[in-house]
């Protein structure tokens, strides 16, 4: 049985639950208080069939370091091995395009991302793929916005999306 290493890290947007397999970072979960953490770990164990091991020094040491650098404003691109096993098909295709093709400090519309993966009428499906992203922040679904400039939805909440876009200089930082 493979192990799934996990840890909770404090960030500017609240605690994040990180999990990694031998293939790479597999999950990032927002607002990881005790209840969210417990539910998320149960789901991960069921989905991946592995033993859960809390560890910040092993597979998660580099993701933790890169996330800290990102939130400090010093990292513009994550260079982490990713385990894509929690996503498949169209969603995986869209998320891979997002990770590779929408750099720090930029945004893309749902429809544009749909066009980039050869499905120009699939803007709503792109939205669903963003909502199912198992690796938010690292695979930057916060950079996907509505064509009219609206923020669109976000699994971590719109305030979290605003904070991430402000960190990247896309939106002005809050005044308070």
Short mmCIF file of N, CA and C in Angstrom, two decimals:
data_model
loop_
_atom_site.label_atom_id
_atom_site.label_comp_id
_atom_site.label_asym_id
_atom_site.label_seq_id
_atom_site.Cartn_x
_atom_site.Cartn_y
_atom_site.Cartn_z
N UNK A 1 0.85 -1.18 0.00
CA UNK A 1 0.00 0.00 0.00
C UNK A 1 0.89 1.24 0.00
N UNK A 2 0.56 2.18 -0.89
CA UNK A 2 1.36 3.40 -0.93
C UNK A 2 0.91 4.36 0.17
N UNK A 3 1.84 5.21 0.56
CA UNK A 3 1.49 6.18 1.59
C UNK A 3 1.16 7.53 0.95
N UNK A 4 0.31 8.27 1.64
CA UNK A 4 -0.05 9.62 1.24
C UNK A 4 0.42 10.53 2.37
N UNK A 5 1.43 11.31 2.09
CA UNK A 5 1.93 12.24 3.11
C UNK A 5 1.08 13.51 3.07
N UNK A 6 0.76 14.03 4.24
CA UNK A 6 -0.07 15.23 4.31
C UNK A 6 0.43 16.16 5.39
N UNK A 7 0.05 17.42 5.26
CA UNK A 7 0.39 18.43 6.27
C UNK A 7 -0.57 19.61 6.08
N UNK A 8 -0.77 20.35 7.14
CA UNK A 8 -1.53 21.59 7.06
C UNK A 8 -0.55 22.74 7.25
N UNK A 9 -0.64 23.73 6.34
CA UNK A 9 0.27 24.87 6.43
C UNK A 9 -0.55 26.16 6.49
N UNK A 10 -0.09 27.08 7.29
CA UNK A 10 -0.74 28.39 7.38
C UNK A 10 -0.30 29.27 6.22
N UNK A 11 -1.25 29.99 5.62
CA UNK A 11 -0.93 30.91 4.53
C UNK A 11 -1.73 32.19 4.72
N UNK A 12 -1.48 33.15 3.85
CA UNK A 12 -2.22 34.41 3.88
C UNK A 12 -3.71 34.23 3.58
N UNK A 13 -4.08 33.10 2.99
CA UNK A 13 -5.49 32.85 2.67
C UNK A 13 -6.08 31.78 3.60
N UNK A 14 -5.39 31.54 4.72
CA UNK A 14 -5.88 30.55 5.68
C UNK A 14 -5.13 29.24 5.54
N UNK A 15 -5.46 28.27 6.40
CA UNK A 15 -4.74 27.00 6.37
C UNK A 15 -5.05 26.19 5.11
N UNK A 16 -3.99 25.64 4.53
CA UNK A 16 -4.12 24.75 3.37
C UNK A 16 -3.71 23.34 3.79
N UNK A 17 -4.49 22.36 3.37
CA UNK A 17 -4.13 20.96 3.55
C UNK A 17 -3.43 20.53 2.27
N UNK A 18 -2.22 20.04 2.39
CA UNK A 18 -1.46 19.54 1.26
C UNK A 18 -1.31 18.04 1.40
N UNK A 19 -1.34 17.33 0.27
CA UNK A 19 -1.11 15.90 0.28
C UNK A 19 -0.27 15.52 -0.93
N UNK A 20 0.60 14.54 -0.75
CA UNK A 20 1.47 14.09 -1.84
C UNK A 20 1.61 12.58 -1.81
N UNK A 21 1.72 12.02 -3.01
CA UNK A 21 2.04 10.61 -3.18
C UNK A 21 3.48 10.53 -3.69
N UNK A 22 3.93 9.36 -3.99
CA UNK A 22 5.26 9.20 -4.56
C UNK A 22 5.39 9.86 -5.93
N UNK A 23 4.25 10.13 -6.60
CA UNK A 23 4.27 10.77 -7.92
C UNK A 23 4.30 12.29 -7.84
N UNK A 24 3.93 12.86 -6.70
CA UNK A 24 3.96 14.31 -6.57
C UNK A 24 2.81 14.83 -5.73
N UNK A 25 2.68 16.14 -5.73
CA UNK A 25 1.59 16.81 -5.01
C UNK A 25 0.27 16.37 -5.64
N UNK A 26 -0.66 15.89 -4.82
CA UNK A 26 -1.91 15.34 -5.34
C UNK A 26 -3.14 16.16 -4.94
N UNK A 27 -3.02 16.93 -3.84
CA UNK A 27 -4.19 17.64 -3.36
C UNK A 27 -3.79 18.88 -2.56
N UNK A 28 -4.56 19.96 -2.80
CA UNK A 28 -4.48 21.18 -2.01
C UNK A 28 -5.92 21.52 -1.63
N UNK A 29 -6.18 21.69 -0.34
CA UNK A 29 -7.54 21.96 0.12
C UNK A 29 -7.54 23.27 0.91
N UNK A 30 -8.46 24.18 0.51
CA UNK A 30 -8.61 25.46 1.19
C UNK A 30 -9.28 25.32 2.55
N UNK A 31 -9.09 26.32 3.40
CA UNK A 31 -9.82 26.48 4.67
C UNK A 31 -9.77 25.20 5.51
N UNK A 32 -8.56 24.66 5.65
CA UNK A 32 -8.38 23.33 6.25
C UNK A 32 -8.39 23.38 7.78
N UNK A 33 -9.55 23.76 8.34
CA UNK A 33 -9.71 23.64 9.78
C UNK A 33 -9.87 22.15 10.11
N UNK A 34 -10.05 21.83 11.37
CA UNK A 34 -10.09 20.42 11.78
C UNK A 34 -11.16 19.62 11.05
N UNK A 35 -12.36 20.17 10.91
CA UNK A 35 -13.45 19.43 10.27
C UNK A 35 -13.18 19.21 8.78
N UNK A 36 -12.72 20.25 8.09
CA UNK A 36 -12.41 20.14 6.66
C UNK A 36 -11.26 19.15 6.46
N UNK A 37 -10.26 19.25 7.32
CA UNK A 37 -9.09 18.37 7.22
C UNK A 37 -9.51 16.91 7.37
N UNK A 38 -10.32 16.62 8.39
CA UNK A 38 -10.74 15.23 8.64
C UNK A 38 -11.51 14.67 7.44
N UNK A 39 -12.46 15.44 6.94
CA UNK A 39 -13.28 15.00 5.80
C UNK A 39 -12.40 14.81 4.55
N UNK A 40 -11.50 15.75 4.32
CA UNK A 40 -10.63 15.68 3.14
C UNK A 40 -9.69 14.48 3.21
N UNK A 41 -9.14 14.20 4.38
CA UNK A 41 -8.23 13.06 4.51
C UNK A 41 -8.97 11.74 4.32
N UNK A 42 -10.20 11.66 4.84
CA UNK A 42 -11.00 10.44 4.62
C UNK A 42 -11.25 10.23 3.13
N UNK A 43 -11.59 11.31 2.43
CA UNK A 43 -11.86 11.22 0.99
C UNK A 43 -10.59 10.82 0.23
N UNK A 44 -9.46 11.43 0.57
CA UNK A 44 -8.20 11.09 -0.09
C UNK A 44 -7.85 9.62 0.10
N UNK A 45 -7.98 9.14 1.32
CA UNK A 45 -7.67 7.74 1.60
C UNK A 45 -8.56 6.82 0.78
N UNK A 46 -9.84 7.15 0.67
CA UNK A 46 -10.77 6.33 -0.10
C UNK A 46 -10.45 6.40 -1.60
N UNK A 47 -10.12 7.59 -2.11
CA UNK A 47 -9.87 7.76 -3.54
C UNK A 47 -8.55 7.12 -3.96
N UNK A 48 -7.52 7.26 -3.13
CA UNK A 48 -6.19 6.82 -3.52
C UNK A 48 -5.78 5.48 -2.92
N UNK A 49 -6.52 5.03 -1.91
CA UNK A 49 -6.23 3.73 -1.32
C UNK A 49 -4.90 3.65 -0.60
N UNK A 50 -4.47 4.74 -0.01
CA UNK A 50 -3.18 4.73 0.66
C UNK A 50 -3.29 4.99 2.14
N UNK A 51 -2.18 4.74 2.81
CA UNK A 51 -2.07 5.04 4.24
C UNK A 51 -1.70 6.51 4.40
N UNK A 52 -2.40 7.21 5.29
CA UNK A 52 -2.14 8.62 5.53
C UNK A 52 -1.05 8.80 6.58
N UNK A 53 -0.06 9.62 6.23
CA UNK A 53 1.07 9.87 7.13
C UNK A 53 1.29 11.38 7.21
N UNK A 54 1.17 11.95 8.40
CA UNK A 54 1.44 13.38 8.55
C UNK A 54 2.94 13.60 8.53
N UNK A 55 3.42 14.45 7.60
CA UNK A 55 4.86 14.64 7.45
C UNK A 55 5.13 15.92 6.66
N UNK A 56 5.88 16.84 7.24
CA UNK A 56 6.24 18.07 6.53
C UNK A 56 7.66 18.02 5.97
N UNK A 57 8.40 16.98 6.30
CA UNK A 57 9.82 16.92 5.92
C UNK A 57 10.09 16.09 4.67
N UNK A 58 9.16 15.23 4.30
CA UNK A 58 9.39 14.34 3.16
C UNK A 58 8.96 14.96 1.86
N UNK A 59 7.96 14.34 1.25
CA UNK A 59 7.49 14.77 -0.07
C UNK A 59 6.92 16.19 -0.08
N UNK A 60 6.49 16.68 1.07
CA UNK A 60 5.85 18.00 1.11
C UNK A 60 6.81 19.14 1.43
N UNK A 61 8.06 18.83 1.72
CA UNK A 61 9.01 19.89 2.08
C UNK A 61 9.13 20.93 0.96
N UNK A 62 9.27 20.48 -0.27
CA UNK A 62 9.42 21.42 -1.39
C UNK A 62 8.11 22.14 -1.72
N UNK A 63 6.96 21.46 -1.76
CA UNK A 63 5.71 22.22 -1.95
C UNK A 63 5.50 23.28 -0.87
N UNK A 64 5.81 22.95 0.38
CA UNK A 64 5.65 23.93 1.46
C UNK A 64 6.59 25.12 1.24
N UNK A 65 7.83 24.84 0.84
CA UNK A 65 8.79 25.91 0.59
C UNK A 65 8.33 26.80 -0.57
N UNK A 66 7.85 26.18 -1.66
CA UNK A 66 7.42 26.97 -2.81
C UNK A 66 6.16 27.78 -2.51
N UNK A 67 5.22 27.20 -1.77
CA UNK A 67 4.02 27.97 -1.40
C UNK A 67 4.38 29.16 -0.53
N UNK A 68 5.30 28.99 0.42
CA UNK A 68 5.73 30.11 1.26
C UNK A 68 6.36 31.20 0.41
N UNK A 69 7.19 30.82 -0.56
CA UNK A 69 7.82 31.80 -1.45
C UNK A 69 6.77 32.50 -2.32
N UNK A 70 5.77 31.75 -2.78
CA UNK A 70 4.69 32.33 -3.59
C UNK A 70 3.93 33.39 -2.77
N UNK A 71 3.53 33.04 -1.56
CA UNK A 71 2.76 33.98 -0.74
C UNK A 71 3.62 35.17 -0.28
N UNK A 72 4.94 35.01 -0.27
CA UNK A 72 5.83 36.13 0.07
C UNK A 72 6.11 37.01 -1.15
N UNK A 73 5.58 36.61 -2.31
CA UNK A 73 5.77 37.40 -3.52
C UNK A 73 7.04 37.10 -4.28
N UNK A 74 7.76 36.05 -3.88
CA UNK A 74 9.04 35.76 -4.51
C UNK A 74 9.02 34.63 -5.52
N UNK A 75 7.89 33.93 -5.67
CA UNK A 75 7.82 32.81 -6.60
C UNK A 75 6.71 33.08 -7.61
N UNK A 76 7.05 33.02 -8.89
CA UNK A 76 6.08 33.30 -9.95
C UNK A 76 5.62 32.02 -10.65
N UNK A 77 6.34 30.93 -10.49
CA UNK A 77 6.00 29.68 -11.18
C UNK A 77 6.36 28.50 -10.30
N UNK A 78 5.37 27.63 -10.07
CA UNK A 78 5.62 26.42 -9.30
C UNK A 78 6.33 25.40 -10.18
N UNK A 79 7.33 24.76 -9.62
CA UNK A 79 8.07 23.71 -10.33
C UNK A 79 8.04 22.45 -9.49
N UNK A 80 6.87 21.89 -9.37
CA UNK A 80 6.65 20.72 -8.52
C UNK A 80 6.17 19.55 -9.35
N UNK A 81 6.58 18.34 -9.00
CA UNK A 81 5.94 17.18 -9.63
C UNK A 81 4.50 17.09 -9.14
N UNK A 82 3.57 16.87 -10.07
CA UNK A 82 2.16 16.80 -9.73
C UNK A 82 1.63 15.41 -10.03
N UNK A 83 0.82 14.91 -9.12
CA UNK A 83 0.12 13.64 -9.31
C UNK A 83 -1.29 14.00 -9.78
N UNK A 84 -1.60 13.70 -11.04
CA UNK A 84 -2.87 14.07 -11.65
C UNK A 84 -3.94 13.00 -11.45
N UNK A 85 -3.73 12.04 -10.56
CA UNK A 85 -4.64 10.90 -10.47
C UNK A 85 -6.03 11.24 -9.95
N UNK A 86 -6.26 12.43 -9.39
CA UNK A 86 -7.59 12.79 -8.91
C UNK A 86 -8.42 13.52 -9.97
N UNK A 87 -7.91 13.58 -11.19
CA UNK A 87 -8.64 14.19 -12.28
C UNK A 87 -8.38 13.40 -13.55
N UNK A 88 -9.32 13.46 -14.49
CA UNK A 88 -9.18 12.67 -15.71
C UNK A 88 -9.90 13.36 -16.87
N UNK A 89 -9.69 12.87 -18.06
CA UNK A 89 -10.43 13.29 -19.24
C UNK A 89 -10.33 14.78 -19.52
N UNK A 90 -11.48 15.37 -19.85
CA UNK A 90 -11.55 16.79 -20.19
C UNK A 90 -11.01 17.66 -19.06
N UNK A 91 -11.40 17.35 -17.82
CA UNK A 91 -10.93 18.16 -16.69
C UNK A 91 -9.41 18.17 -16.62
N UNK A 92 -8.78 17.01 -16.77
CA UNK A 92 -7.32 16.94 -16.72
C UNK A 92 -6.71 17.75 -17.86
N UNK A 93 -7.28 17.63 -19.05
CA UNK A 93 -6.79 18.37 -20.22
C UNK A 93 -6.83 19.88 -19.96
N UNK A 94 -7.96 20.35 -19.43
CA UNK A 94 -8.13 21.78 -19.14
C UNK A 94 -7.15 22.24 -18.05
N UNK A 95 -7.02 21.45 -17.00
CA UNK A 95 -6.13 21.83 -15.89
C UNK A 95 -4.67 21.84 -16.32
N UNK A 96 -4.28 20.90 -17.16
CA UNK A 96 -2.89 20.90 -17.67
C UNK A 96 -2.63 22.13 -18.53
N UNK A 97 -3.60 22.51 -19.38
CA UNK A 97 -3.46 23.71 -20.20
C UNK A 97 -3.37 24.95 -19.31
N UNK A 98 -4.19 25.00 -18.29
CA UNK A 98 -4.16 26.11 -17.35
C UNK A 98 -2.79 26.22 -16.69
N UNK A 99 -2.29 25.10 -16.19
CA UNK A 99 -0.99 25.09 -15.50
C UNK A 99 0.14 25.53 -16.42
N UNK A 100 0.09 25.10 -17.68
CA UNK A 100 1.18 25.39 -18.61
C UNK A 100 1.03 26.73 -19.32
N UNK A 101 -0.23 27.17 -19.52
CA UNK A 101 -0.44 28.27 -20.44
C UNK A 101 -0.98 29.57 -19.88
N UNK A 102 -1.17 29.67 -18.56
CA UNK A 102 -1.68 30.91 -17.98
C UNK A 102 -0.73 31.34 -16.86
N UNK A 103 0.27 32.13 -17.22
CA UNK A 103 1.31 32.47 -16.24
C UNK A 103 0.85 33.44 -15.15
N UNK A 104 1.66 33.50 -14.12
CA UNK A 104 1.50 34.41 -12.99
C UNK A 104 1.17 35.81 -13.49
N UNK A 105 0.21 36.46 -12.84
CA UNK A 105 -0.10 37.84 -13.16
C UNK A 105 -0.98 38.02 -14.38
N UNK A 106 -1.51 36.92 -14.93
CA UNK A 106 -2.42 37.01 -16.06
C UNK A 106 -3.71 36.27 -15.74
N UNK A 107 -4.74 36.54 -16.52
CA UNK A 107 -6.00 35.81 -16.38
C UNK A 107 -6.44 35.34 -17.76
N UNK A 108 -7.35 34.38 -17.77
CA UNK A 108 -7.91 33.84 -19.01
C UNK A 108 -9.41 33.65 -18.78
N UNK A 109 -10.20 33.83 -19.84
CA UNK A 109 -11.63 33.59 -19.73
C UNK A 109 -11.95 32.11 -19.84
N UNK A 110 -13.09 31.72 -19.30
CA UNK A 110 -13.53 30.32 -19.40
C UNK A 110 -13.61 29.90 -20.86
N UNK A 111 -14.21 30.76 -21.70
CA UNK A 111 -14.36 30.45 -23.12
C UNK A 111 -13.03 30.33 -23.84
N UNK A 112 -12.09 31.21 -23.51
CA UNK A 112 -10.76 31.15 -24.12
C UNK A 112 -10.06 29.84 -23.75
N UNK A 113 -10.16 29.45 -22.50
CA UNK A 113 -9.54 28.19 -22.08
C UNK A 113 -10.19 27.01 -22.81
N UNK A 114 -11.50 27.07 -22.99
CA UNK A 114 -12.21 26.03 -23.76
C UNK A 114 -11.67 25.97 -25.19
N UNK A 115 -11.47 27.14 -25.80
CA UNK A 115 -10.92 27.17 -27.17
C UNK A 115 -9.52 26.57 -27.21
N UNK A 116 -8.72 26.86 -26.21
CA UNK A 116 -7.33 26.37 -26.18
C UNK A 116 -7.25 24.84 -26.15
N UNK A 117 -8.27 24.20 -25.59
CA UNK A 117 -8.25 22.73 -25.56
C UNK A 117 -9.12 22.13 -26.67
N UNK A 118 -9.48 22.97 -27.64
CA UNK A 118 -10.19 22.47 -28.81
C UNK A 118 -11.68 22.23 -28.62
N UNK A 119 -12.27 22.82 -27.57
CA UNK A 119 -13.70 22.67 -27.30
C UNK A 119 -14.33 24.06 -27.12
N UNK A 120 -14.43 24.84 -28.19
CA UNK A 120 -14.83 26.25 -28.05
C UNK A 120 -16.20 26.50 -27.44
N UNK A 121 -17.07 25.51 -27.41
CA UNK A 121 -18.40 25.72 -26.82
C UNK A 121 -18.50 25.18 -25.40
N UNK A 122 -17.36 24.84 -24.80
CA UNK A 122 -17.36 24.16 -23.50
C UNK A 122 -16.99 25.07 -22.33
N UNK A 123 -17.35 26.35 -22.40
CA UNK A 123 -16.99 27.27 -21.31
C UNK A 123 -17.57 26.81 -19.97
N UNK A 124 -18.82 26.32 -19.97
CA UNK A 124 -19.40 25.85 -18.71
C UNK A 124 -18.66 24.62 -18.18
N UNK A 125 -18.26 23.74 -19.08
CA UNK A 125 -17.50 22.56 -18.66
C UNK A 125 -16.14 22.97 -18.10
N UNK A 126 -15.56 24.02 -18.65
CA UNK A 126 -14.30 24.55 -18.09
C UNK A 126 -14.55 25.03 -16.66
N UNK A 127 -15.68 25.69 -16.44
CA UNK A 127 -16.03 26.13 -15.08
C UNK A 127 -16.15 24.95 -14.13
N UNK A 128 -16.76 23.87 -14.60
CA UNK A 128 -16.88 22.67 -13.77
C UNK A 128 -15.50 22.07 -13.49
N UNK A 129 -14.61 22.10 -14.49
CA UNK A 129 -13.25 21.59 -14.30
C UNK A 129 -12.51 22.41 -13.24
N UNK A 130 -12.73 23.74 -13.26
CA UNK A 130 -12.08 24.59 -12.27
C UNK A 130 -12.60 24.24 -10.87
N UNK A 131 -13.90 24.01 -10.76
CA UNK A 131 -14.50 23.66 -9.48
C UNK A 131 -14.02 22.32 -8.95
N UNK A 132 -13.58 21.44 -9.85
CA UNK A 132 -13.11 20.11 -9.45
C UNK A 132 -11.58 20.03 -9.36
N UNK A 133 -10.90 21.17 -9.50
CA UNK A 133 -9.43 21.19 -9.47
C UNK A 133 -8.91 20.68 -8.13
N UNK A 134 -8.18 19.56 -8.13
CA UNK A 134 -7.65 19.04 -6.86
C UNK A 134 -6.39 19.78 -6.38
N UNK A 135 -5.86 20.68 -7.20
CA UNK A 135 -4.59 21.34 -6.89
C UNK A 135 -4.67 22.86 -7.00
N UNK A 136 -5.69 23.50 -6.37
CA UNK A 136 -5.79 24.95 -6.51
C UNK A 136 -4.54 25.67 -5.98
N UNK A 137 -4.33 26.86 -6.40
CA UNK A 137 -3.17 27.71 -6.18
C UNK A 137 -2.03 27.23 -7.08
N UNK A 138 -1.61 25.97 -6.93
CA UNK A 138 -0.51 25.44 -7.74
C UNK A 138 -0.94 25.29 -9.19
N UNK A 139 -2.11 24.75 -9.44
CA UNK A 139 -2.75 24.77 -10.76
C UNK A 139 -3.77 25.90 -10.64
N UNK A 140 -3.44 27.07 -11.22
CA UNK A 140 -4.04 28.35 -10.83
C UNK A 140 -5.44 28.63 -11.35
N UNK A 141 -6.43 27.91 -10.85
CA UNK A 141 -7.81 28.13 -11.28
C UNK A 141 -8.30 29.53 -10.89
N UNK A 142 -7.63 30.19 -9.95
CA UNK A 142 -8.00 31.56 -9.59
C UNK A 142 -7.75 32.53 -10.75
N UNK A 143 -6.98 32.12 -11.75
CA UNK A 143 -6.68 32.98 -12.90
C UNK A 143 -7.72 32.88 -14.01
N UNK A 144 -8.77 32.09 -13.79
CA UNK A 144 -9.82 31.93 -14.80
C UNK A 144 -11.01 32.82 -14.40
N UNK A 145 -11.38 33.73 -15.32
CA UNK A 145 -12.41 34.72 -15.02
C UNK A 145 -13.45 34.75 -16.14
N UNK A 146 -14.54 35.46 -15.89
CA UNK A 146 -15.59 35.60 -16.89
C UNK A 146 -15.14 36.55 -18.00
N UNK A 147 -15.68 36.37 -19.20
CA UNK A 147 -15.27 37.19 -20.34
C UNK A 147 -15.61 38.67 -20.16
N UNK A 148 -16.62 38.96 -19.33
CA UNK A 148 -16.99 40.37 -19.10
C UNK A 148 -16.17 41.00 -17.97
N UNK A 149 -15.19 40.26 -17.47
CA UNK A 149 -14.33 40.79 -16.41
C UNK A 149 -14.77 40.39 -15.01
N UNK A 150 -15.92 39.73 -14.88
CA UNK A 150 -16.35 39.26 -13.57
C UNK A 150 -15.43 38.17 -13.06
N UNK A 151 -15.39 38.00 -11.76
CA UNK A 151 -14.49 37.00 -11.18
C UNK A 151 -14.90 35.57 -11.48
N UNK A 152 -16.20 35.32 -11.66
CA UNK A 152 -16.65 33.94 -11.82
C UNK A 152 -16.70 33.29 -10.44
N UNK A 153 -16.84 32.01 -10.41
CA UNK A 153 -16.89 31.29 -9.14
C UNK A 153 -15.51 30.89 -8.67
N UNK A 154 -15.47 30.31 -7.47
CA UNK A 154 -14.20 29.83 -6.95
C UNK A 154 -14.45 28.94 -5.75
N UNK A 155 -13.87 27.75 -5.78
CA UNK A 155 -14.07 26.77 -4.71
C UNK A 155 -13.60 27.27 -3.35
N UNK A 156 -12.61 28.13 -3.33
CA UNK A 156 -12.11 28.65 -2.06
C UNK A 156 -12.84 29.89 -1.60
N UNK A 157 -13.87 30.33 -2.37
CA UNK A 157 -14.61 31.54 -2.04
C UNK A 157 -14.06 32.73 -2.82
N UNK A 158 -14.93 33.66 -3.15
CA UNK A 158 -14.51 34.80 -3.97
C UNK A 158 -13.49 35.69 -3.27
N UNK A 159 -13.58 35.80 -1.95
CA UNK A 159 -12.58 36.63 -1.25
C UNK A 159 -11.19 36.02 -1.39
N UNK A 160 -11.10 34.71 -1.33
CA UNK A 160 -9.81 34.03 -1.52
C UNK A 160 -9.30 34.27 -2.94
N UNK A 161 -10.21 34.18 -3.93
CA UNK A 161 -9.82 34.44 -5.32
C UNK A 161 -9.31 35.87 -5.46
N UNK A 162 -10.01 36.83 -4.86
CA UNK A 162 -9.56 38.23 -4.90
C UNK A 162 -8.16 38.38 -4.30
N UNK A 163 -7.94 37.72 -3.16
CA UNK A 163 -6.64 37.83 -2.49
C UNK A 163 -5.52 37.27 -3.37
N UNK A 164 -5.76 36.13 -4.02
CA UNK A 164 -4.74 35.53 -4.88
C UNK A 164 -4.46 36.41 -6.09
N UNK A 165 -5.51 36.97 -6.69
CA UNK A 165 -5.32 37.84 -7.85
C UNK A 165 -4.64 39.15 -7.44
N UNK A 166 -4.92 39.64 -6.26
CA UNK A 166 -4.23 40.85 -5.76
C UNK A 166 -2.75 40.54 -5.51
N UNK A 167 -2.46 39.38 -4.94
CA UNK A 167 -1.07 38.98 -4.71
C UNK A 167 -0.29 38.98 -6.03
N UNK A 168 -0.95 38.54 -7.11
CA UNK A 168 -0.29 38.46 -8.41
C UNK A 168 -0.36 39.78 -9.18
N UNK A 169 -0.95 40.81 -8.58
CA UNK A 169 -0.99 42.12 -9.22
C UNK A 169 -2.07 42.30 -10.27
N UNK A 170 -3.00 41.35 -10.35
CA UNK A 170 -4.09 41.44 -11.33
C UNK A 170 -5.18 42.38 -10.82
N UNK A 171 -5.44 42.34 -9.53
CA UNK A 171 -6.42 43.22 -8.88
C UNK A 171 -5.69 44.09 -7.88
N UNK A 172 -6.23 45.26 -7.57
CA UNK A 172 -5.62 46.06 -6.50
C UNK A 172 -5.75 45.35 -5.16
N UNK A 173 -4.76 45.56 -4.33
CA UNK A 173 -4.82 44.98 -2.98
C UNK A 173 -5.92 45.66 -2.19
N UNK A 174 -6.56 44.92 -1.28
CA UNK A 174 -7.59 45.57 -0.44
C UNK A 174 -7.01 46.73 0.34
N UNK A 175 -7.84 47.72 0.61
CA UNK A 175 -7.38 48.93 1.30
C UNK A 175 -7.19 48.73 2.80
N UNK A 176 -7.78 47.68 3.33
CA UNK A 176 -7.68 47.47 4.79
C UNK A 176 -6.85 46.29 5.12
#
